[in-house]
Amino acid sequence: MRIVTAIEDSIQEAASILKEGGLVAFPTETVYGLGANALDGKAVARIFEAKGRPQFNPLIAHVSDADQAAALVVFNEWAEIAAHHFWPGPLTLILPRKSDCAVNELVSAGLETIAVRVPSHPVALKLLQAAGVPVAAPSANVSGTLSPTTPQHVAEGLGDKVDMILAAGACDVGLESTVLDLSGDVPVVLRPGAVTAEDLSRVLECDVVVEDGDTDKPKSPGMMLKHYAPSIPVRMNAIDLEPGEALLAFGSDQFMGVNGGGAAKDLPETQRRNLSEDGDLNEAAANLFAMLRALDRPEHKAIAVMAVPDQGLGVAINDRLKRAVS
Ligand code: AMP
Ligand code: MG
């Protein structure tokens, strides 16, 4: 593992590592982030692998300016004002994904919205400018441990799982970024942070709702943290197919049969996807949400998913499939 002082050359090198699918820990004004190219699903899957996260929760896509954000998500008037007023800075905006948005669906955990932010730390900004791609980045720590505010914290927690640590001393240990959902009828603060609801209300000139943080407790519709779930049933650990079911394979589906006659491998393309023909969990994680979505069609009776090993990234994949089942 390499801890490198953030200077012009090392920032350029870090940007190259990101573009090539690697992981770079970098300072932001809140904590050190664990960054990957948000357009590259396999790179994003490595974030979850490195953090040992048992769940795929949506990540923030960090960008270098509002124009780059506007290429990914649909801005409304509130978003224009908030971005103009608070970026670069600790405010994350949740906005609808553009139809041609190239951010991998693992970043947004399959949701129709994406969280975007322009951080103000000069090293983060330089890195994002040099990389020229949106960078997905949660805190650079092992899941369940304290967020890192120094490069040493990152090294102790993640060690060789990260390709490079860009070091620029201790973070300001400010609060986390405020997460503001602007995709609905009213602005909603999903996570309080350095930018307060009062600040937002004054600048947006309207009422701002503050979530109470208990995301599992149903409140008014649309106010829970939504999880993507297909609209048709999902069946796990499938070893054969029922007629009318779509197949989400993992590994070879060569010898999989359809009850009543036929072979899975002869199904039309619209009815069959493979998370990873080689049985690679990283590739499977990168494909999961896009493939579920592709098979989620009313003409299919259900999505039958072949068993995915319950280890490494497979734990998070199975967690998401189980939620889709229930
Ligand atoms: P972190 O990566 O630790 O800064 O956390 C990111 C925060 O943004 C979490 O609270 C996520 O639940 C939230 N988040 C990211 N994307 C979305 C989204 N599309 N909709 C709602 N919340 C999101
Ligand atoms: Mg965290």
Coordinates of C-alpha atoms and ligand atoms in Angstrom, one line a residue:
M1 CA 0.0 0.0 0.0
R2 CA 1.3 3.4 -0.8
I3 CA 0.8 6.6 1.1
V4 CA 1.9 9.5 -1.2
T5 CA 1.9 13.2 -0.3
A6 CA -0.6 15.0 -2.5
I7 CA 1.3 17.1 -5.0
E8 CA 0.7 17.8 -8.7
D9 CA 2.4 14.6 -9.9
S10 CA 0.9 12.3 -7.4
I11 CA -2.6 13.7 -8.0
Q12 CA -2.1 13.1 -11.7
E13 CA -1.0 9.5 -11.0
A14 CA -4.0 9.0 -8.7
A15 CA -6.3 10.2 -11.5
S16 CA -4.7 7.6 -13.8
I17 CA -5.3 4.9 -11.2
L18 CA -8.9 5.9 -11.0
K19 CA -9.4 5.9 -14.7
E20 CA -7.9 2.4 -15.0
G21 CA -10.3 1.0 -12.4
G22 CA -8.2 1.3 -9.3
L23 CA -9.1 2.5 -5.8
V24 CA -7.7 5.8 -4.4
A25 CA -8.2 7.1 -0.9
F26 CA -8.3 10.9 -0.9
P27 CA -9.0 13.8 1.5
T28 CA -12.2 15.7 1.4
E29 CA -13.3 18.5 3.8
T30 CA -15.3 15.9 5.8
V31 CA -13.3 12.6 6.0
Y32 CA -11.0 10.6 3.7
G33 CA -13.0 9.0 0.9
L34 CA -12.4 5.7 -0.9
G35 CA -12.8 6.6 -4.5
A36 CA -13.5 4.6 -7.7
N37 CA -14.5 5.6 -11.2
A38 CA -18.3 5.8 -11.0
L39 CA -18.6 4.8 -14.6
D40 CA -16.8 1.5 -14.0
G41 CA -19.0 -1.0 -12.2
K42 CA -16.2 -3.4 -11.4
A43 CA -14.2 -0.6 -9.8
V44 CA -17.2 0.4 -7.8
A45 CA -17.7 -3.2 -6.6
R46 CA -14.1 -3.1 -5.3
I47 CA -15.2 -0.3 -2.9
F48 CA -17.7 -2.6 -1.3
E49 CA -15.2 -5.5 -1.3
A50 CA -12.5 -3.4 0.4
K51 CA -14.9 -2.0 3.0
G52 CA -16.3 -5.4 3.7
R53 CA -19.8 -3.9 3.5
P54 CA -22.5 -6.6 3.7
Q55 CA -25.0 -4.3 1.9
F56 CA -25.1 -2.2 -1.2
N57 CA -26.1 1.2 0.0
P58 CA -26.1 4.1 -2.5
L59 CA -22.8 6.1 -2.8
I60 CA -22.2 9.7 -3.5
A61 CA -20.8 10.6 -7.0
H62 CA -18.2 13.3 -6.5
V63 CA -17.7 15.7 -9.4
S64 CA -15.5 18.7 -10.1
D65 CA -18.2 21.2 -10.9
A66 CA -21.9 21.8 -11.4
D67 CA -21.6 21.3 -15.2
Q68 CA -20.2 17.8 -14.7
A69 CA -23.1 17.1 -12.3
A70 CA -25.6 18.4 -14.8
A71 CA -24.4 15.8 -17.3
L72 CA -25.5 13.0 -14.9
V73 CA -28.7 14.2 -13.2
V74 CA -31.6 16.4 -14.1
F75 CA -31.3 19.8 -12.4
N76 CA -34.5 21.7 -11.2
E77 CA -34.6 25.2 -10.0
W78 CA -33.8 24.3 -6.4
A79 CA -30.8 22.3 -7.5
E80 CA -29.5 25.3 -9.6
I81 CA -29.8 27.6 -6.6
A82 CA -28.4 25.1 -4.1
A83 CA -25.4 24.2 -6.3
H84 CA -24.7 27.8 -7.0
H85 CA -24.8 28.7 -3.4
F86 CA -23.2 25.8 -1.6
W87 CA -20.8 24.1 -4.1
P88 CA -18.0 23.4 -3.7
G89 CA -18.9 22.3 -0.2
P90 CA -20.5 19.7 2.1
L91 CA -23.9 19.5 0.4
T92 CA -25.0 16.4 -1.4
L93 CA -27.9 16.7 -3.8
I94 CA -30.2 13.7 -4.7
L95 CA -31.6 14.3 -8.2
P96 CA -33.2 12.1 -10.9
R97 CA -30.7 10.2 -13.1
K98 CA -30.6 11.5 -16.7
S99 CA -31.7 8.9 -19.2
D100 CA -28.2 8.8 -20.8
C101 CA -26.4 8.9 -17.5
A102 CA -23.4 6.6 -17.7
V103 CA -22.9 6.2 -13.9
N104 CA -23.0 2.5 -13.0
E105 CA -26.2 1.4 -11.3
L106 CA -24.2 -0.1 -8.4
V107 CA -23.4 3.5 -7.4
S108 CA -27.1 4.4 -6.9
A109 CA -28.0 0.9 -5.8
G110 CA -30.5 0.6 -8.6
L111 CA -32.4 3.8 -7.7
E112 CA -33.7 6.3 -10.2
T113 CA -31.9 9.0 -8.4
I114 CA -28.2 9.8 -7.9
A115 CA -26.4 11.6 -5.1
V116 CA -24.0 14.2 -6.4
R117 CA -21.5 16.5 -4.7
V118 CA -18.7 18.9 -5.5
P119 CA -16.3 18.7 -2.5
S120 CA -14.3 21.8 -1.5
H121 CA -11.0 20.2 -0.4
P122 CA -8.4 21.5 -2.9
V123 CA -6.9 18.0 -3.3
A124 CA -10.3 16.4 -3.9
L125 CA -11.1 19.0 -6.5
K126 CA -7.8 18.7 -8.3
L127 CA -8.1 14.9 -8.4
L128 CA -11.7 15.1 -9.8
Q129 CA -10.6 17.6 -12.5
A130 CA -7.6 15.4 -13.4
A131 CA -9.7 12.2 -13.5
G132 CA -12.4 13.8 -15.6
V133 CA -14.9 11.1 -14.5
P134 CA -17.4 11.1 -11.6
V135 CA -15.9 9.4 -8.6
A136 CA -18.0 7.3 -6.2
A137 CA -16.6 7.6 -2.7
P138 CA -17.8 6.6 0.7
S139 CA -15.6 7.0 3.8
A140 CA -12.3 5.1 3.5
N141 CA -12.8 2.7 6.4
V142 CA -13.8 -0.9 7.0
S143 CA -17.5 -1.1 7.5
G144 CA -18.6 -0.6 11.1
T145 CA -15.4 1.2 12.1
L146 CA -14.8 4.9 12.7
S147 CA -14.5 7.2 9.7
P148 CA -10.9 8.1 8.9
T149 CA -9.6 11.6 9.2
T150 CA -5.9 11.0 8.6
P151 CA -4.0 9.0 5.9
Q152 CA -2.7 6.7 8.7
H153 CA -6.3 5.8 9.7
V154 CA -6.9 4.7 6.1
A155 CA -3.7 2.7 6.0
E156 CA -4.5 0.9 9.3
G157 CA -8.0 0.0 8.2
L158 CA -7.7 -0.8 4.5
G159 CA -4.0 -1.5 4.0
D160 CA -3.3 -3.1 0.7
K161 CA -7.0 -3.1 -0.4
V162 CA -6.4 0.5 -1.7
D163 CA -4.0 1.2 -4.6
M164 CA -2.9 4.6 -3.4
I165 CA -3.6 6.9 -0.4
L166 CA -3.3 10.6 -1.3
A167 CA -2.1 12.2 1.9
A168 CA -2.8 15.8 2.8
G169 CA -2.8 15.7 6.6
A170 CA -5.8 15.6 8.9
C171 CA -9.3 16.5 7.6
D172 CA -11.1 19.4 9.2
V173 CA -13.2 16.7 10.9
G174 CA -16.2 18.8 10.0
L175 CA -19.6 17.2 10.0
E176 CA -20.5 14.8 7.2
S177 CA -22.1 16.3 4.1
T178 CA -25.8 17.2 4.3
V179 CA -27.8 15.0 2.1
L180 CA -30.7 16.9 0.4
D181 CA -33.3 15.1 -1.6
L182 CA -34.5 17.5 -4.4
S183 CA -36.2 14.7 -6.4
G184 CA -39.7 15.2 -4.9
D185 CA -42.3 17.8 -4.3
V186 CA -40.5 19.3 -1.3
P187 CA -36.8 19.5 -0.4
V188 CA -36.0 16.9 2.2
V189 CA -32.9 16.6 4.3
L190 CA -32.1 12.9 4.5
R191 CA -29.0 13.4 6.6
P192 CA -28.2 16.5 8.6
G193 CA -24.7 17.9 8.1
A194 CA -22.7 21.0 8.0
V195 CA -25.2 22.9 5.8
T196 CA -28.3 23.2 8.0
A197 CA -32.0 23.0 7.1
E198 CA -32.3 26.7 8.1
D199 CA -29.5 27.6 5.7
L200 CA -31.3 25.7 2.9
S201 CA -34.7 27.0 3.7
R202 CA -33.4 30.6 3.5
V203 CA -31.5 30.1 0.3
L204 CA -34.2 28.1 -1.4
E205 CA -36.9 30.4 -0.1
C206 CA -39.2 27.5 0.9
D207 CA -39.9 25.0 3.7
V208 CA -37.4 22.2 4.0
V209 CA -38.5 18.9 5.6
V210 CA -36.0 17.1 7.9
E211 CA -36.1 13.3 8.0
D212 CA -35.9 12.0 11.5
G213 CA -33.2 9.5 10.5
D214 CA -35.2 6.3 11.2
T215 CA -35.2 5.2 7.5
D216 CA -36.9 1.9 8.2
K217 CA -40.0 3.3 9.9
P218 CA -42.6 4.1 7.2
K219 CA -43.8 7.7 7.3
S220 CA -45.6 9.4 4.5
P221 CA -45.0 7.6 1.2
G222 CA -41.9 8.6 -0.6
M223 CA -40.1 9.7 2.6
M224 CA -38.4 6.4 3.4
L225 CA -35.0 5.7 1.9
K226 CA -36.1 3.6 -1.0
H227 CA -34.6 0.4 -2.0
Y228 CA -34.8 -0.7 -5.6
A229 CA -36.9 -3.9 -5.9
P230 CA -38.2 -5.5 -9.1
S231 CA -41.9 -5.3 -9.7
I232 CA -42.2 -9.1 -10.4
P233 CA -41.3 -11.9 -7.9
V234 CA -37.7 -13.0 -7.5
R235 CA -36.8 -16.6 -6.7
M236 CA -33.3 -17.4 -5.3
N237 CA -31.1 -20.5 -5.6
A238 CA -32.9 -21.6 -8.7
I239 CA -31.6 -24.9 -10.1
D240 CA -34.1 -25.1 -12.9
L241 CA -36.7 -22.7 -14.5
E242 CA -40.4 -22.7 -14.5
P243 CA -42.1 -21.8 -17.8
G244 CA -42.4 -18.0 -18.2
E245 CA -39.6 -17.2 -15.7
A246 CA -36.7 -15.1 -16.7
L247 CA -33.2 -16.4 -15.7
L248 CA -30.5 -14.4 -13.9
A249 CA -27.6 -16.8 -14.1
F250 CA -24.3 -16.9 -12.2
G251 CA -21.6 -19.1 -13.8
S252 CA -22.6 -21.6 -16.5
D253 CA -26.3 -22.1 -17.2
Q254 CA -25.4 -24.7 -19.8
F255 CA -27.2 -27.6 -18.2
M256 CA -30.1 -25.7 -16.7
G257 CA -33.5 -27.1 -17.8
V258 CA -36.9 -25.5 -18.1
N259 CA -39.6 -27.6 -16.4
G260 CA -41.9 -29.1 -18.9
G261 CA -39.2 -29.2 -21.6
G262 CA -36.4 -27.0 -23.0
A263 CA -33.1 -25.6 -22.0
A264 CA -32.4 -22.3 -20.3
K265 CA -29.6 -21.6 -22.8
D266 CA -32.2 -21.5 -25.6
L267 CA -34.3 -18.7 -24.1
P268 CA -34.5 -15.5 -26.0
E269 CA -32.0 -12.8 -25.0
T270 CA -34.7 -10.6 -23.3
Q271 CA -35.3 -13.5 -20.9
R272 CA -31.8 -14.3 -19.8
R273 CA -28.9 -12.5 -18.3
N274 CA -25.6 -13.8 -16.7
L275 CA -24.2 -11.9 -13.7
S276 CA -20.8 -13.4 -14.5
E277 CA -20.1 -16.4 -16.7
D278 CA -16.8 -16.9 -15.0
G279 CA -18.4 -16.9 -11.5
D280 CA -16.6 -13.6 -10.7
L281 CA -18.4 -11.9 -7.7
N282 CA -16.9 -8.5 -8.6
E283 CA -18.3 -8.7 -12.1
A284 CA -21.6 -10.0 -10.7
A285 CA -21.9 -7.0 -8.3
A286 CA -21.2 -4.6 -11.1
N287 CA -24.0 -6.2 -13.2
L288 CA -26.6 -6.9 -10.5
F289 CA -28.9 -3.8 -10.7
A290 CA -28.8 -3.3 -14.4
M291 CA -29.6 -7.0 -15.1
L292 CA -32.4 -7.1 -12.5
R293 CA -33.9 -4.1 -14.2
A294 CA -33.5 -5.6 -17.7
L295 CA -35.4 -8.7 -16.7
D296 CA -38.0 -6.9 -14.7
R297 CA -40.7 -7.0 -17.4
P298 CA -44.4 -7.7 -17.0
E299 CA -44.4 -10.6 -19.5
H300 CA -42.1 -12.5 -17.1
K301 CA -43.7 -14.6 -14.3
A302 CA -40.7 -14.1 -12.1
I303 CA -36.9 -13.7 -12.1
A304 CA -35.2 -17.0 -11.1
V305 CA -31.7 -16.4 -9.8
M306 CA -29.0 -19.1 -9.6
A307 CA -27.2 -19.5 -6.3
V308 CA -24.5 -16.9 -5.6
P309 CA -21.9 -18.0 -3.0
D310 CA -22.4 -16.3 0.3
Q311 CA -18.9 -15.0 0.7
G312 CA -17.1 -11.7 0.0
L313 CA -19.2 -9.6 -2.3
G314 CA -21.7 -12.4 -2.5
V315 CA -23.0 -11.5 0.9
A316 CA -24.1 -8.1 -0.3
I317 CA -25.5 -9.5 -3.5
N318 CA -27.6 -12.1 -1.6
D319 CA -28.7 -9.4 0.9
R320 CA -30.1 -7.4 -2.0
L321 CA -31.7 -10.5 -3.6
K322 CA -33.4 -11.4 -0.3
R323 CA -34.9 -8.0 0.0
A324 CA -36.2 -8.3 -3.6
V325 CA -37.8 -11.7 -2.6
S326 CA -39.6 -10.4 0.5
Ligands
AMP1 P1 -21.6 8.4 2.7 O1 -21.1 7.7 1.4 O2 -21.2 7.6 3.9 O3 -21.3 9.8 2.7 O4 -23.2 8.3 2.7 C1 -23.9 8.6 1.5 C2 -25.3 9.0 2.0 O5 -26.1 9.4 0.9 C3 -26.0 7.9 2.7 O6 -26.8 8.4 3.7 C4 -27.0 7.4 1.5 O7 -28.1 6.7 2.0 C5 -27.3 8.7 0.8 N1 -27.7 8.5 -0.6 C6 -26.8 8.3 -1.6 N2 -27.5 8.1 -2.8 C7 -28.8 8.3 -2.5 C8 -30.0 8.2 -3.2 N3 -30.0 8.0 -4.6 N4 -31.2 8.4 -2.6 C9 -31.2 8.6 -1.2 N5 -30.1 8.7 -0.5 C10 -28.9 8.5 -1.1
MG2 MG -19.1 5.8 6.3

